[in-house]
Amino acid sequence: MIKSMLQRSFLLATLSAAPFAMAEVSVENGYARAVPPGQMNSASFMIINNSDASDIQLVSGSSSVAKVVELHTHTNENGVMKMRQVETITVPAEGSVALQPGGYHIMLIGLKTDLAEGGEIDLKLNFSDESSKLLTLPVKKVMGGMQGHHHKHH
Ligand SMILES: [Cu+2]
């Protein structure tokens, strides 16, 4: 009995050290959309997980393959899907947010290089707690989607 209580308090002491750790953000299934040569823009998609007890916001990004990286979403305006820039994308506490075609995405504007299937891009994500994540993402073909969409910035 006493022994198990000691073990328990040791566990609690170990757990209480956790708040000093960095927010736990992880990324899975990340990729960038392959585009035909000459196309100026593309987008990147992924699932961002947050194991921390508080929400965290994705606030910006950068990549060596694009002049500008913006956070975007799609909105349905009278049946027409339009892209719109957003300030932040929230990753809920102990949850995740999906960046996917037709929804949130990371816009790569002013491509400096062709994004051909099988290639890779670097992408740095900056979060509201001033942490950042440097990713290497594969370039994949994506069916359907954004070709022909007009940008509308607010
Ligand atoms: Cu976009």
CSV table of N, CA, C and O in Angstrom, one decimal, residues 12-140:
chain,number,residue,atom,x,y,z
A,12,LEU,N,3.3,11.3,-10.4
A,12,LEU,CA,2.8,12.7,-10.4
A,12,LEU,C,3.9,13.7,-10.6
A,12,LEU,O,3.8,14.7,-11.3
A,13,ALA,N,5.0,13.5,-9.8
A,13,ALA,CA,6.1,14.4,-9.9
A,13,ALA,C,6.7,14.4,-11.3
A,13,ALA,O,7.0,15.5,-11.9
A,14,THR,N,6.7,13.3,-12.0
A,14,THR,CA,7.2,13.2,-13.3
A,14,THR,C,6.3,13.9,-14.3
A,14,THR,O,6.7,14.7,-15.1
A,15,LEU,N,5.0,13.7,-14.1
A,15,LEU,CA,4.0,14.4,-15.0
A,15,LEU,C,4.0,15.9,-14.8
A,15,LEU,O,3.9,16.7,-15.8
A,16,SER,N,4.3,16.4,-13.6
A,16,SER,CA,4.2,17.8,-13.3
A,16,SER,C,5.4,18.6,-14.0
A,16,SER,O,5.4,19.8,-14.1
A,17,ALA,N,6.4,17.8,-14.5
A,17,ALA,CA,7.4,18.5,-15.2
A,17,ALA,C,7.0,18.8,-16.7
A,17,ALA,O,7.6,19.7,-17.3
A,18,ALA,N,5.9,18.2,-17.1
A,18,ALA,CA,5.5,18.4,-18.5
A,18,ALA,C,5.3,19.8,-19.0
A,18,ALA,O,5.6,20.2,-20.1
A,19,PRO,N,4.7,20.7,-18.1
A,19,PRO,CA,4.4,22.1,-18.6
A,19,PRO,C,5.6,22.8,-19.1
A,19,PRO,O,5.5,23.8,-19.8
A,20,PHE,N,6.8,22.4,-18.7
A,20,PHE,CA,8.0,23.1,-19.2
A,20,PHE,C,8.4,22.6,-20.6
A,20,PHE,O,9.3,23.2,-21.2
A,21,ALA,N,7.8,21.6,-21.1
A,21,ALA,CA,8.1,21.1,-22.4
A,21,ALA,C,7.5,22.0,-23.5
A,21,ALA,O,6.5,22.8,-23.2
A,22,MET,N,8.0,22.0,-24.7
A,22,MET,CA,7.4,22.8,-25.8
A,22,MET,C,6.0,22.2,-26.2
A,22,MET,O,5.8,21.1,-26.0
A,23,ALA,N,5.2,23.1,-26.7
A,23,ALA,CA,3.9,22.6,-27.2
A,23,ALA,C,4.1,21.5,-28.2
A,23,ALA,O,5.1,21.5,-29.0
A,24,GLU,N,3.3,20.5,-28.1
A,24,GLU,CA,3.5,19.3,-29.0
A,24,GLU,C,2.7,19.4,-30.2
A,24,GLU,O,1.6,19.0,-30.3
A,25,VAL,N,3.3,19.9,-31.3
A,25,VAL,CA,2.7,19.9,-32.6
A,25,VAL,C,3.4,19.0,-33.5
A,25,VAL,O,4.6,18.9,-33.5
A,26,SER,N,2.6,18.2,-34.2
A,26,SER,CA,3.2,17.2,-35.1
A,26,SER,C,2.4,17.3,-36.4
A,26,SER,O,1.3,17.7,-36.4
A,27,VAL,N,3.1,16.9,-37.5
A,27,VAL,CA,2.5,17.0,-38.8
A,27,VAL,C,2.5,15.7,-39.5
A,27,VAL,O,3.5,15.0,-39.4
A,28,GLU,N,1.4,15.3,-40.1
A,28,GLU,CA,1.4,14.0,-40.8
A,28,GLU,C,0.7,14.2,-42.2
A,28,GLU,O,-0.1,15.1,-42.4
A,29,ASN,N,1.0,13.2,-43.1
A,29,ASN,CA,0.4,13.2,-44.4
A,29,ASN,C,0.6,14.5,-45.2
A,29,ASN,O,-0.3,14.9,-45.9
A,30,GLY,N,1.7,15.2,-44.9
A,30,GLY,CA,2.0,16.4,-45.6
A,30,GLY,C,2.4,16.2,-47.1
A,30,GLY,O,3.2,15.3,-47.3
A,31,TYR,N,2.0,17.1,-48.0
A,31,TYR,CA,2.5,17.1,-49.3
A,31,TYR,C,2.2,18.4,-50.0
A,31,TYR,O,1.4,19.2,-49.5
A,32,ALA,N,2.8,18.6,-51.1
A,32,ALA,CA,2.5,19.8,-52.0
A,32,ALA,C,2.0,19.3,-53.3
A,32,ALA,O,2.3,18.2,-53.7
A,33,ARG,N,1.1,20.1,-53.9
A,33,ARG,CA,0.4,19.8,-55.1
A,33,ARG,C,1.4,20.0,-56.3
A,33,ARG,O,1.9,21.0,-56.5
A,34,ALA,N,1.5,18.9,-57.1
A,34,ALA,CA,2.3,19.0,-58.3
A,34,ALA,C,1.5,19.9,-59.3
A,34,ALA,O,0.3,19.8,-59.4
A,35,VAL,N,2.2,20.8,-60.0
A,35,VAL,CA,1.6,21.7,-61.0
A,35,VAL,C,2.3,21.6,-62.3
A,35,VAL,O,3.5,21.4,-62.3
A,36,PRO,N,1.6,21.9,-63.4
A,36,PRO,CA,2.3,21.9,-64.7
A,36,PRO,C,3.4,23.0,-64.8
A,36,PRO,O,3.3,24.0,-64.1
A,37,PRO,N,4.5,22.8,-65.5
A,37,PRO,CA,5.6,23.8,-65.6
A,37,PRO,C,5.0,25.1,-66.0
A,37,PRO,O,4.1,25.2,-66.8
A,38,GLY,N,5.5,26.2,-65.4
A,38,GLY,CA,5.0,27.5,-65.8
A,38,GLY,C,3.9,28.0,-64.9
A,38,GLY,O,3.6,29.2,-64.9
A,39,GLN,N,3.3,27.1,-64.2
A,39,GLN,CA,2.2,27.6,-63.3
A,39,GLN,C,2.8,28.3,-62.1
A,39,GLN,O,3.8,27.9,-61.5
A,40,MET,N,2.2,29.5,-61.7
A,40,MET,CA,2.9,30.3,-60.7
A,40,MET,C,2.6,29.9,-59.3
A,40,MET,O,3.3,30.3,-58.3
A,41,ASN,N,1.5,29.2,-59.0
A,41,ASN,CA,1.0,29.0,-57.7
A,41,ASN,C,0.7,27.5,-57.4
A,41,ASN,O,0.3,26.8,-58.3
A,42,SER,N,0.9,27.1,-56.2
A,42,SER,CA,0.5,25.7,-55.8
A,42,SER,C,0.1,25.8,-54.3
A,42,SER,O,-0.1,26.9,-53.8
A,43,ALA,N,-0.2,24.7,-53.7
A,43,ALA,CA,-0.6,24.6,-52.4
A,43,ALA,C,-0.1,23.4,-51.7
A,43,ALA,O,0.3,22.4,-52.3
A,44,SER,N,-0.1,23.5,-50.4
A,44,SER,CA,0.4,22.3,-49.6
A,44,SER,C,-0.7,21.9,-48.6
A,44,SER,O,-1.4,22.8,-48.1
A,45,PHE,N,-0.8,20.7,-48.3
A,45,PHE,CA,-1.8,20.1,-47.5
A,45,PHE,C,-1.2,19.2,-46.4
A,45,PHE,O,-0.2,18.6,-46.7
A,46,MET,N,-1.9,19.0,-45.3
A,46,MET,CA,-1.3,18.2,-44.2
A,46,MET,C,-2.4,18.1,-43.1
A,46,MET,O,-3.3,18.8,-43.1
A,47,ILE,N,-2.1,17.2,-42.2
A,47,ILE,CA,-2.8,17.2,-40.9
A,47,ILE,C,-1.9,17.6,-39.8
A,47,ILE,O,-0.8,17.1,-39.7
A,48,ILE,N,-2.3,18.6,-39.1
A,48,ILE,CA,-1.5,19.2,-38.0
A,48,ILE,C,-2.2,18.7,-36.6
A,48,ILE,O,-3.3,19.0,-36.4
A,49,ASN,N,-1.4,18.0,-35.8
A,49,ASN,CA,-1.9,17.5,-34.5
A,49,ASN,C,-1.3,18.4,-33.4
A,49,ASN,O,-0.1,18.8,-33.5
A,50,ASN,N,-2.1,18.6,-32.4
A,50,ASN,CA,-1.7,19.3,-31.2
A,50,ASN,C,-2.0,18.5,-30.0
A,50,ASN,O,-3.1,18.3,-29.6
A,51,SER,N,-0.9,18.0,-29.3
A,51,SER,CA,-1.2,17.2,-28.1
A,51,SER,C,-1.1,18.1,-26.8
A,51,SER,O,-1.2,17.6,-25.7
A,52,ASP,N,-0.9,19.4,-27.0
A,52,ASP,CA,-0.9,20.3,-25.9
A,52,ASP,C,-2.3,20.5,-25.3
A,52,ASP,O,-3.3,20.3,-26.0
A,53,ALA,N,-2.4,21.0,-24.1
A,53,ALA,CA,-3.7,21.3,-23.4
A,53,ALA,C,-4.3,22.6,-23.8
A,53,ALA,O,-5.4,22.9,-23.4
A,54,SER,N,-3.6,23.4,-24.7
A,54,SER,CA,-4.2,24.6,-25.1
A,54,SER,C,-4.1,24.7,-26.7
A,54,SER,O,-3.3,24.1,-27.3
A,55,ASP,N,-5.1,25.5,-27.2
A,55,ASP,CA,-5.1,25.7,-28.7
A,55,ASP,C,-3.7,26.3,-29.1
A,55,ASP,O,-3.1,27.1,-28.4
A,56,ILE,N,-3.4,26.1,-30.3
A,56,ILE,CA,-2.2,26.8,-30.9
A,56,ILE,C,-2.6,27.2,-32.3
A,56,ILE,O,-3.4,26.5,-33.0
A,57,GLN,N,-2.1,28.4,-32.7
A,57,GLN,CA,-2.4,28.9,-34.0
A,57,GLN,C,-1.2,28.7,-35.0
A,57,GLN,O,-0.1,29.1,-34.6
A,58,LEU,N,-1.4,28.3,-36.1
A,58,LEU,CA,-0.5,28.4,-37.2
A,58,LEU,C,-0.6,29.8,-37.7
A,58,LEU,O,-1.7,30.3,-38.1
A,59,VAL,N,0.5,30.6,-37.7
A,59,VAL,CA,0.4,32.0,-38.0
A,59,VAL,C,1.1,32.4,-39.3
A,59,VAL,O,0.7,33.4,-39.9
A,60,SER,N,2.1,31.6,-39.8
A,60,SER,CA,2.7,31.9,-41.1
A,60,SER,C,3.6,30.8,-41.5
A,60,SER,O,3.8,29.8,-40.8
A,61,GLY,N,4.1,30.9,-42.7
A,61,GLY,CA,5.0,29.9,-43.3
A,61,GLY,C,5.9,30.5,-44.3
A,61,GLY,O,5.8,31.6,-44.7
A,62,SER,N,6.9,29.7,-44.6
A,62,SER,CA,7.9,30.2,-45.7
A,62,SER,C,8.5,28.9,-46.3
A,62,SER,O,8.5,27.8,-45.8
A,63,SER,N,8.9,29.1,-47.6
A,63,SER,CA,9.5,28.0,-48.3
A,63,SER,C,10.5,28.6,-49.3
A,63,SER,O,10.2,29.7,-49.9
A,64,SER,N,11.5,27.9,-49.6
A,64,SER,CA,12.5,28.4,-50.6
A,64,SER,C,11.9,28.2,-52.0
A,64,SER,O,12.5,28.8,-53.0
A,65,VAL,N,10.8,27.5,-52.2
A,65,VAL,CA,10.3,27.3,-53.6
A,65,VAL,C,9.3,28.4,-54.0
A,65,VAL,O,8.8,28.4,-55.1
A,66,ALA,N,8.8,29.2,-53.0
A,66,ALA,CA,7.8,30.2,-53.4
A,66,ALA,C,8.2,31.6,-52.8
A,66,ALA,O,8.8,31.7,-51.7
A,67,LYS,N,7.8,32.6,-53.6
A,67,LYS,CA,8.1,34.0,-53.1
A,67,LYS,C,7.3,34.3,-51.8
A,67,LYS,O,7.8,34.9,-50.9
A,68,VAL,N,6.1,33.9,-51.8
A,68,VAL,CA,5.2,34.2,-50.7
A,68,VAL,C,4.4,32.9,-50.3
A,68,VAL,O,4.0,32.1,-51.1
A,69,VAL,N,4.3,32.8,-49.0
A,69,VAL,CA,3.5,31.7,-48.5
A,69,VAL,C,2.3,32.3,-47.7
A,69,VAL,O,2.6,33.1,-46.8
A,70,GLU,N,1.1,31.9,-48.0
A,70,GLU,CA,0.0,32.4,-47.3
A,70,GLU,C,-0.9,31.3,-46.7
A,70,GLU,O,-0.9,30.2,-47.3
A,71,LEU,N,-1.6,31.6,-45.7
A,71,LEU,CA,-2.6,30.6,-45.2
A,71,LEU,C,-4.0,30.9,-45.8
A,71,LEU,O,-4.4,32.1,-45.8
A,72,HIS,N,-4.6,29.9,-46.4
A,72,HIS,CA,-5.8,30.1,-47.1
A,72,HIS,C,-6.9,29.2,-46.6
A,72,HIS,O,-6.6,28.1,-46.1
A,73,THR,N,-8.2,29.6,-46.9
A,73,THR,CA,-9.2,28.6,-46.8
A,73,THR,C,-10.1,28.7,-48.0
A,73,THR,O,-9.9,29.6,-48.9
A,74,HIS,N,-11.1,27.8,-48.2
A,74,HIS,CA,-12.1,27.9,-49.2
A,74,HIS,C,-13.4,28.3,-48.6
A,74,HIS,O,-13.7,27.7,-47.5
A,75,THR,N,-14.1,29.2,-49.2
A,75,THR,CA,-15.5,29.4,-48.8
A,75,THR,C,-16.4,29.2,-49.9
A,75,THR,O,-16.1,29.4,-51.1
A,76,ASN,N,-17.6,28.8,-49.6
A,76,ASN,CA,-18.6,28.6,-50.6
A,76,ASN,C,-19.5,29.8,-50.6
A,76,ASN,O,-20.3,30.1,-49.7
A,77,GLU,N,-19.4,30.6,-51.7
A,77,GLU,CA,-20.2,31.8,-51.9
A,77,GLU,C,-21.2,31.6,-53.0
A,77,GLU,O,-20.9,31.5,-54.1
A,78,ASN,N,-22.5,31.3,-52.6
A,78,ASN,CA,-23.5,31.1,-53.5
A,78,ASN,C,-23.2,29.9,-54.5
A,78,ASN,O,-23.4,30.0,-55.7
A,79,GLY,N,-22.6,28.9,-53.9
A,79,GLY,CA,-22.3,27.7,-54.7
A,79,GLY,C,-21.0,27.8,-55.5
A,79,GLY,O,-20.6,26.8,-56.1
A,80,VAL,N,-20.3,28.9,-55.3
A,80,VAL,CA,-19.0,29.1,-56.0
A,80,VAL,C,-17.9,29.0,-54.9
A,80,VAL,O,-17.9,29.7,-53.9
A,81,MET,N,-16.9,28.0,-55.1
A,81,MET,CA,-15.9,27.9,-54.1
A,81,MET,C,-14.8,29.0,-54.4
A,81,MET,O,-14.3,29.1,-55.5
A,82,LYS,N,-14.5,29.8,-53.4
A,82,LYS,CA,-13.5,30.8,-53.5
A,82,LYS,C,-12.4,30.6,-52.5
A,82,LYS,O,-12.7,30.3,-51.3
A,83,MET,N,-11.2,31.0,-52.9
A,83,MET,CA,-10.1,31.0,-51.9
A,83,MET,C,-10.0,32.3,-51.2
A,83,MET,O,-10.2,33.3,-51.8
A,84,ARG,N,-9.7,32.2,-49.9
A,84,ARG,CA,-9.6,33.5,-49.1
A,84,ARG,C,-8.4,33.3,-48.2
A,84,ARG,O,-8.2,32.3,-47.6
A,85,GLN,N,-7.7,34.4,-48.0
A,85,GLN,CA,-6.5,34.4,-47.1
A,85,GLN,C,-7.1,34.5,-45.7
A,85,GLN,O,-8.1,35.2,-45.4
A,86,VAL,N,-6.5,33.7,-44.7
A,86,VAL,CA,-6.8,33.8,-43.3
A,86,VAL,C,-5.6,34.2,-42.5
A,86,VAL,O,-4.5,33.9,-42.9
A,87,GLU,N,-5.8,34.8,-41.4
A,87,GLU,CA,-4.7,35.3,-40.5
A,87,GLU,C,-4.0,34.1,-39.8
A,87,GLU,O,-2.8,34.1,-39.8
A,88,THR,N,-4.8,33.2,-39.4
A,88,THR,CA,-4.3,32.0,-38.6
A,88,THR,C,-5.2,30.8,-38.9
A,88,THR,O,-6.3,30.9,-39.3
A,89,ILE,N,-4.6,29.6,-38.6
A,89,ILE,CA,-5.3,28.4,-38.6
A,89,ILE,C,-5.2,27.8,-37.3
A,89,ILE,O,-4.0,27.5,-36.8
A,90,THR,N,-6.3,27.6,-36.6
A,90,THR,CA,-6.2,27.1,-35.2
A,90,THR,C,-6.1,25.6,-35.2
A,90,THR,O,-6.9,24.9,-35.8
A,91,VAL,N,-5.1,25.1,-34.4
A,91,VAL,CA,-5.0,23.6,-34.1
A,91,VAL,C,-5.6,23.4,-32.7
A,91,VAL,O,-4.9,23.9,-31.7
A,92,PRO,N,-6.7,22.8,-32.6
A,92,PRO,CA,-7.4,22.8,-31.2
A,92,PRO,C,-6.6,21.9,-30.2
A,92,PRO,O,-5.8,21.0,-30.6
A,93,ALA,N,-6.7,22.3,-28.9
A,93,ALA,CA,-6.0,21.6,-27.9
A,93,ALA,C,-6.4,20.1,-28.0
A,93,ALA,O,-7.5,19.7,-28.1
A,94,GLU,N,-5.3,19.3,-27.9
A,94,GLU,CA,-5.5,17.8,-27.9
A,94,GLU,C,-6.4,17.4,-29.1
A,94,GLU,O,-7.2,16.5,-29.0
A,95,GLY,N,-6.2,18.1,-30.2
A,95,GLY,CA,-6.9,17.8,-31.4
A,95,GLY,C,-6.1,18.0,-32.6
A,95,GLY,O,-4.8,18.1,-32.6
A,96,SER,N,-6.7,18.1,-33.8
A,96,SER,CA,-6.0,18.3,-35.0
A,96,SER,C,-6.8,19.1,-36.0
A,96,SER,O,-8.0,19.3,-35.8
A,97,VAL,N,-6.2,19.6,-37.0
A,97,VAL,CA,-6.8,20.3,-38.1
A,97,VAL,C,-6.3,19.7,-39.4
A,97,VAL,O,-5.1,19.4,-39.5
A,98,ALA,N,-7.3,19.5,-40.3
A,98,ALA,CA,-6.9,19.0,-41.6
A,98,ALA,C,-6.8,20.1,-42.6
A,98,ALA,O,-7.7,20.8,-42.8
A,99,LEU,N,-5.6,20.2,-43.3
A,99,LEU,CA,-5.5,21.1,-44.4
A,99,LEU,C,-5.6,20.2,-45.7
A,99,LEU,O,-4.8,19.3,-45.9
A,100,GLN,N,-6.7,20.4,-46.4
A,100,GLN,CA,-7.0,19.5,-47.5
A,100,GLN,C,-7.6,20.3,-48.7
A,100,GLN,O,-8.2,21.3,-48.5
A,101,PRO,N,-7.6,19.7,-49.9
A,101,PRO,CA,-8.2,20.4,-51.1
A,101,PRO,C,-9.6,20.7,-50.8
A,101,PRO,O,-10.4,19.9,-50.2
A,102,GLY,N,-10.0,21.9,-51.0
A,102,GLY,CA,-11.4,22.4,-50.8
A,102,GLY,C,-11.6,23.0,-49.4
A,102,GLY,O,-12.6,23.5,-49.1
A,103,GLY,N,-10.5,23.0,-48.6
A,103,GLY,CA,-10.6,23.6,-47.2
A,103,GLY,C,-9.3,24.4,-47.0
A,103,GLY,O,-8.8,25.1,-47.9
A,104,TYR,N,-8.9,24.4,-45.7
A,104,TYR,CA,-7.6,25.1,-45.4
A,104,TYR,C,-6.5,24.5,-46.2
A,104,TYR,O,-6.4,23.3,-46.5
A,105,HIS,N,-5.6,25.4,-46.6
A,105,HIS,CA,-4.4,25.0,-47.3
A,105,HIS,C,-3.3,26.1,-47.1
A,105,HIS,O,-3.6,27.2,-46.7
A,106,ILE,N,-2.1,25.7,-47.4
A,106,ILE,CA,-1.0,26.6,-47.3
A,106,ILE,C,-0.6,27.0,-48.8
A,106,ILE,O,-0.2,26.1,-49.5
A,107,MET,N,-0.9,28.2,-49.1
A,107,MET,CA,-0.7,28.6,-50.5
A,107,MET,C,0.7,29.0,-50.8
A,107,MET,O,1.4,29.8,-50.1
A,108,LEU,N,1.2,28.4,-51.9
A,108,LEU,CA,2.6,28.7,-52.3
A,108,LEU,C,2.5,29.6,-53.6
A,108,LEU,O,2.0,29.2,-54.6
A,109,ILE,N,2.8,30.9,-53.4
A,109,ILE,CA,2.6,31.9,-54.4
A,109,ILE,C,3.9,32.4,-55.0
A,109,ILE,O,4.9,32.7,-54.3
A,110,GLY,N,3.9,32.4,-56.4
A,110,GLY,CA,5.1,32.8,-57.1
A,110,GLY,C,6.2,31.8,-57.0
A,110,GLY,O,7.3,31.9,-56.4
A,111,LEU,N,5.9,30.6,-57.6
A,111,LEU,CA,6.8,29.5,-57.5
A,111,LEU,C,8.1,29.8,-58.2
A,111,LEU,O,8.2,30.4,-59.3
A,112,LYS,N,9.2,29.5,-57.6
A,112,LYS,CA,10.6,29.8,-58.2
A,112,LYS,C,11.1,28.5,-58.9
A,112,LYS,O,12.1,28.6,-59.5
A,113,THR,N,10.4,27.4,-58.8
A,113,THR,CA,10.8,26.2,-59.4
A,113,THR,C,9.6,25.4,-59.8
A,113,THR,O,8.5,25.6,-59.2
A,114,ASP,N,9.7,24.5,-60.7
A,114,ASP,CA,8.6,23.6,-61.1
A,114,ASP,C,8.3,22.6,-59.9
A,114,ASP,O,9.3,22.1,-59.3
A,115,LEU,N,7.1,22.4,-59.6
A,115,LEU,CA,6.7,21.4,-58.7
A,115,LEU,C,6.2,20.1,-59.4
A,115,LEU,O,5.1,20.0,-59.8
A,116,ALA,N,7.2,19.2,-59.7
A,116,ALA,CA,6.8,18.0,-60.4
A,116,ALA,C,6.7,16.9,-59.4
A,116,ALA,O,7.3,16.8,-58.4
A,117,GLU,N,5.7,16.0,-59.8
A,117,GLU,CA,5.5,14.8,-59.0
A,117,GLU,C,6.8,14.1,-58.7
A,117,GLU,O,7.6,13.9,-59.6
A,118,GLY,N,6.9,13.7,-57.5
A,118,GLY,CA,8.1,12.9,-57.1
A,118,GLY,C,9.2,13.8,-56.5
A,118,GLY,O,10.2,13.3,-55.9
A,119,GLY,N,9.0,15.2,-56.6
A,119,GLY,CA,10.0,16.1,-56.0
A,119,GLY,C,9.7,16.3,-54.5
A,119,GLY,O,8.9,15.6,-53.9
A,120,GLU,N,10.4,17.3,-54.0
A,120,GLU,CA,10.2,17.6,-52.6
A,120,GLU,C,10.3,19.1,-52.4
A,120,GLU,O,10.9,19.8,-53.2
A,121,ILE,N,9.6,19.6,-51.4
A,121,ILE,CA,9.8,21.0,-51.0
A,121,ILE,C,10.1,21.1,-49.5
A,121,ILE,O,9.8,20.2,-48.8
A,122,ASP,N,10.7,22.2,-49.2
A,122,ASP,CA,10.9,22.6,-47.8
A,122,ASP,C,9.8,23.5,-47.4
A,122,ASP,O,9.3,24.3,-48.2
A,123,LEU,N,9.3,23.4,-46.2
A,123,LEU,CA,8.2,24.3,-45.7
A,123,LEU,C,8.4,24.5,-44.2
A,123,LEU,O,8.5,23.6,-43.5
A,124,LYS,N,8.5,25.8,-43.9
A,124,LYS,CA,8.6,26.1,-42.5
A,124,LYS,C,7.3,26.7,-42.0
A,124,LYS,O,6.8,27.6,-42.6
A,125,LEU,N,6.8,26.1,-40.9
A,125,LEU,CA,5.6,26.6,-40.3
A,125,LEU,C,5.9,27.3,-39.0
A,125,LEU,O,6.7,26.8,-38.1
A,126,ASN,N,5.3,28.5,-38.8
A,126,ASN,CA,5.5,29.2,-37.5
A,126,ASN,C,4.2,29.3,-36.7
A,126,ASN,O,3.1,29.5,-37.3
A,127,PHE,N,4.3,29.0,-35.4
A,127,PHE,CA,3.1,28.9,-34.6
A,127,PHE,C,3.1,30.0,-33.6
A,127,PHE,O,4.1,30.7,-33.3
A,128,SER,N,1.9,30.2,-33.0
A,128,SER,CA,1.6,31.3,-32.1
A,128,SER,C,2.5,31.3,-30.8
A,128,SER,O,2.6,32.3,-30.1
A,129,ASP,N,3.0,30.1,-30.4
A,129,ASP,CA,3.9,30.1,-29.2
A,129,ASP,C,5.3,30.3,-29.6
A,129,ASP,O,6.2,30.1,-28.8
A,130,GLU,N,5.5,30.8,-30.8
A,130,GLU,CA,6.9,31.2,-31.3
A,130,GLU,C,7.7,29.9,-31.6
A,130,GLU,O,8.9,30.1,-31.9
A,131,SER,N,7.1,28.8,-31.6
A,131,SER,CA,7.8,27.6,-32.1
A,131,SER,C,7.6,27.5,-33.6
A,131,SER,O,6.8,28.2,-34.2
A,132,SER,N,8.5,26.8,-34.2
A,132,SER,CA,8.3,26.6,-35.6
A,132,SER,C,8.7,25.2,-36.0
A,132,SER,O,9.4,24.5,-35.2
A,133,LYS,N,8.3,24.8,-37.2
A,133,LYS,CA,8.6,23.4,-37.6
A,133,LYS,C,9.1,23.4,-39.1
A,133,LYS,O,8.4,24.1,-39.9
A,134,LEU,N,10.2,22.8,-39.3
A,134,LEU,CA,10.7,22.7,-40.6
A,134,LEU,C,10.4,21.4,-41.2
A,134,LEU,O,10.8,20.4,-40.7
A,135,LEU,N,9.6,21.4,-42.3
A,135,LEU,CA,9.2,20.2,-42.9
A,135,LEU,C,9.8,20.0,-44.3
A,135,LEU,O,10.1,20.9,-45.0
A,136,THR,N,10.0,18.7,-44.7
A,136,THR,CA,10.3,18.4,-46.1
A,136,THR,C,9.1,17.5,-46.6
A,136,THR,O,8.8,16.5,-46.0
A,137,LEU,N,8.5,18.0,-47.6
A,137,LEU,CA,7.2,17.4,-48.0
A,137,LEU,C,7.3,16.9,-49.5
A,137,LEU,O,7.9,17.6,-50.3
A,138,PRO,N,6.8,15.8,-49.8
A,138,PRO,CA,6.8,15.2,-51.1
A,138,PRO,C,5.8,16.0,-52.0
A,138,PRO,O,4.8,16.6,-51.5
A,139,VAL,N,6.1,16.1,-53.3
A,139,VAL,CA,5.2,16.7,-54.3
A,139,VAL,C,4.4,15.6,-54.9
A,139,VAL,O,4.9,14.6,-55.4
A,140,LYS,N,3.1,15.8,-54.8
A,140,LYS,CA,2.2,14.7,-55.3
A,140,LYS,C,1.1,15.3,-56.3
A,140,LYS,O,0.8,16.5,-56.1
